[in-house]
Each structure stands twice: as structure tokens, then as C-alpha cells.
PDB file of C-alpha atoms in Angstrom:
ATOM      1  CA  MET A1180       3.413   0.742 -19.486  1.00  0.00           C
ATOM      2  CA  SER A1181       4.552  -2.860 -19.208  1.00  0.00           C
ATOM      3  CA  SER A1182       7.101  -3.999 -16.653  1.00  0.00           C
ATOM      4  CA  GLU A1183       9.582  -4.644 -19.482  1.00  0.00           C
ATOM      5  CA  THR A1184       9.753  -1.610 -21.773  1.00  0.00           C
ATOM      6  CA  PRO A1185      10.624   1.791 -20.337  1.00  0.00           C
ATOM      7  CA  ALA A1186       9.905   4.934 -22.329  1.00  0.00           C
ATOM      8  CA  ALA A1187      12.733   6.301 -24.463  1.00  0.00           C
ATOM      9  CA  GLY A1188      15.531   7.830 -22.398  1.00  0.00           C
ATOM     10  CA  THR A1189      14.188   6.421 -19.123  1.00  0.00           C
ATOM     11  CA  PHE A1190      14.483   3.290 -17.013  1.00  0.00           C
ATOM     12  CA  ILE A1191      12.675   0.885 -14.746  1.00  0.00           C
ATOM     13  CA  MET A1192      14.071   0.149 -11.301  1.00  0.00           C
ATOM     14  CA  TYR A1193      13.346  -3.386 -10.148  1.00  0.00           C
ATOM     15  CA  SER A1194      13.388  -3.600  -6.362  1.00  0.00           C
ATOM     16  CA  THR A1195      11.943  -5.156  -3.216  1.00  0.00           C
ATOM     17  CA  PRO A1196      10.364  -3.363  -0.243  1.00  0.00           C
ATOM     18  CA  TRP A1197      13.112  -4.549   2.131  1.00  0.00           C
ATOM     19  CA  CYS A1198      16.120  -3.593  -0.039  1.00  0.00           C
ATOM     20  CA  GLY A1199      18.191  -0.867   1.615  1.00  0.00           C
ATOM     21  CA  TYR A1200      20.222  -0.210  -1.546  1.00  0.00           C
ATOM     22  CA  CYS A1201      16.952   0.281  -3.456  1.00  0.00           C
ATOM     23  CA  HIS A1202      15.663   2.809  -0.912  1.00  0.00           C
ATOM     24  CA  ARG A1203      18.948   4.734  -0.981  1.00  0.00           C
ATOM     25  CA  LEU A1204      19.085   4.929  -4.778  1.00  0.00           C
ATOM     26  CA  LYS A1205      15.389   5.877  -5.003  1.00  0.00           C
ATOM     27  CA  SER A1206      15.971   8.733  -2.519  1.00  0.00           C
ATOM     28  CA  GLN A1207      18.976   9.980  -4.493  1.00  0.00           C
ATOM     29  CA  LEU A1208      17.072   9.854  -7.794  1.00  0.00           C
ATOM     30  CA  ASP A1209      14.074  11.637  -6.256  1.00  0.00           C
ATOM     31  CA  ARG A1210      16.355  14.387  -4.875  1.00  0.00           C
ATOM     32  CA  GLU A1211      17.865  14.861  -8.344  1.00  0.00           C
ATOM     33  CA  GLY A1212      14.419  14.980  -9.981  1.00  0.00           C
ATOM     34  CA  ILE A1213      15.157  11.925 -12.146  1.00  0.00           C
ATOM     35  CA  ALA A1214      11.946  10.208 -13.206  1.00  0.00           C
ATOM     36  CA  PHE A1215      11.692   6.426 -13.379  1.00  0.00           C
ATOM     37  CA  ASP A1216       9.237   3.604 -12.928  1.00  0.00           C
ATOM     38  CA  MET A1217       9.626   1.188 -10.043  1.00  0.00           C
ATOM     39  CA  VAL A1218       8.585  -2.456 -10.058  1.00  0.00           C
ATOM     40  CA  ASP A1219       8.473  -4.631  -6.924  1.00  0.00           C
ATOM     41  CA  ILE A1220       9.670  -8.066  -8.026  1.00  0.00           C
ATOM     42  CA  GLU A1221       7.922  -9.676  -5.055  1.00  0.00           C
ATOM     43  CA  ALA A1222       4.552  -8.209  -6.094  1.00  0.00           C
ATOM     44  CA  GLN A1223       5.153  -8.971  -9.794  1.00  0.00           C
ATOM     45  CA  PRO A1224       6.825 -12.390 -10.084  1.00  0.00           C
ATOM     46  CA  GLU A1225       7.201 -12.055 -13.876  1.00  0.00           C
ATOM     47  CA  ALA A1226       9.457  -9.063 -13.214  1.00  0.00           C
ATOM     48  CA  ALA A1227      11.770 -11.287 -11.166  1.00  0.00           C
ATOM     49  CA  GLN A1228      12.536 -13.180 -14.373  1.00  0.00           C
ATOM     50  CA  ILE A1229      13.731  -9.925 -15.998  1.00  0.00           C
ATOM     51  CA  VAL A1230      16.048  -9.326 -13.023  1.00  0.00           C
ATOM     52  CA  GLU A1231      17.341 -12.896 -13.148  1.00  0.00           C
ATOM     53  CA  LYS A1232      18.055 -12.572 -16.869  1.00  0.00           C
ATOM     54  CA  ALA A1233      20.096  -9.402 -16.247  1.00  0.00           C
ATOM     55  CA  ASN A1234      21.998 -10.951 -13.312  1.00  0.00           C
ATOM     56  CA  ASN A1235      22.983 -14.474 -14.389  1.00  0.00           C
ATOM     57  CA  GLY A1236      20.026 -16.094 -12.621  1.00  0.00           C
ATOM     58  CA  ASN A1237      20.188 -14.009  -9.435  1.00  0.00           C
ATOM     59  CA  GLN A1238      17.423 -11.778  -8.104  1.00  0.00           C
ATOM     60  CA  THR A1239      19.804  -8.925  -7.313  1.00  0.00           C
ATOM     61  CA  VAL A1240      18.214  -5.519  -6.731  1.00  0.00           C
ATOM     62  CA  PRO A1241      18.197  -2.711  -7.494  1.00  0.00           C
ATOM     63  CA  THR A1242      18.428  -3.663 -11.140  1.00  0.00           C
ATOM     64  CA  LEU A1243      17.804  -0.840 -13.606  1.00  0.00           C
ATOM     65  CA  VAL A1244      16.717  -1.625 -17.163  1.00  0.00           C
ATOM     66  CA  TYR A1245      17.037   1.216 -19.659  1.00  0.00           C
ATOM     67  CA  SER A1246      15.100   2.012 -22.826  1.00  0.00           C
ATOM     68  CA  ASP A1247      18.000   0.684 -24.934  1.00  0.00           C
ATOM     69  CA  GLY A1248      17.653  -2.723 -23.268  1.00  0.00           C
ATOM     70  CA  SER A1249      20.833  -2.441 -21.201  1.00  0.00           C
ATOM     71  CA  ALA A1250      20.841  -3.043 -17.445  1.00  0.00           C
ATOM     72  CA  GLN A1251      22.804  -1.952 -14.385  1.00  0.00           C
ATOM     73  CA  THR A1252      22.832  -3.688 -11.020  1.00  0.00           C
ATOM     74  CA  ASN A1253      23.135  -1.567  -7.882  1.00  0.00           C
ATOM     75  CA  PRO A1254      24.574   1.430  -9.770  1.00  0.00           C
ATOM     76  CA  SER A1255      25.695   4.644  -8.134  1.00  0.00           C
ATOM     77  CA  LEU A1256      23.805   7.871  -8.821  1.00  0.00           C
ATOM     78  CA  ALA A1257      26.729   8.989 -11.001  1.00  0.00           C
ATOM     79  CA  GLN A1258      26.505   5.796 -13.081  1.00  0.00           C
ATOM     80  CA  VAL A1259      22.765   6.317 -13.601  1.00  0.00           C
ATOM     81  CA  LYS A1260      23.298   9.944 -14.657  1.00  0.00           C
ATOM     82  CA  GLU A1261      26.069   8.918 -17.070  1.00  0.00           C
ATOM     83  CA  LYS A1262      23.866   6.241 -18.629  1.00  0.00           C
ATOM     84  CA  LEU A1263      20.901   8.601 -18.999  1.00  0.00           C
ATOM     85  CA  ALA A1264      23.155  11.187 -20.663  1.00  0.00           C
ATOM     86  CA  SER A1265      24.232   8.562 -23.202  1.00  0.00           C
ATOM     87  CA  LEU A1266      20.581   7.842 -24.030  1.00  0.00           C
ATOM     88  CA  ALA A1267      19.678  11.494 -24.584  1.00  0.00           C
TER      89      ALA A1267
END
């Protein structure tokens, strides 16, 4: 799977190893059994461009990109669940 196109009804979380918000959201998603792919924008510089595009030039993480092409920046667990329900 590329770092740009998540499978239908899923998402990619763009993050960094040092991001506390990323770790918190990942833990919440794991507890809920919500599957996703994670991309470290420091390890994959091309992924940083995707994050910048979604955030007006900023490398703000976590940035989630959904299968419909939409993105959320630092969403709550409830926001992620609501978005996934709309994709189902």
C-alpha cells in the first residue's frame, strides 16, 4: 500500500515518533480495535508533503487521511469514529 491511498473505509495516520498526541490517539484507536496504517513523516519525507498539503504548509501531526481523500488534524477518537461511520 502506498503512503497516499488508504483502503476503502480506512485511513492513514501520519505521525512522528516524538508526538505525544500521536501516541495518545494510536493507543485509543488500538483499544477500540480500529485498524489503520501509520506513516512516520520523518522516516518518509515524501509523506511530509501530504501532511503539509492537508495543513496549509505545516507539518502538523497526527494528520489522518481517509479513503475519500479528506483529512483531519489531531482529531478526537469520537471524530475519527464519526468519520469512519460516514465512510461505511
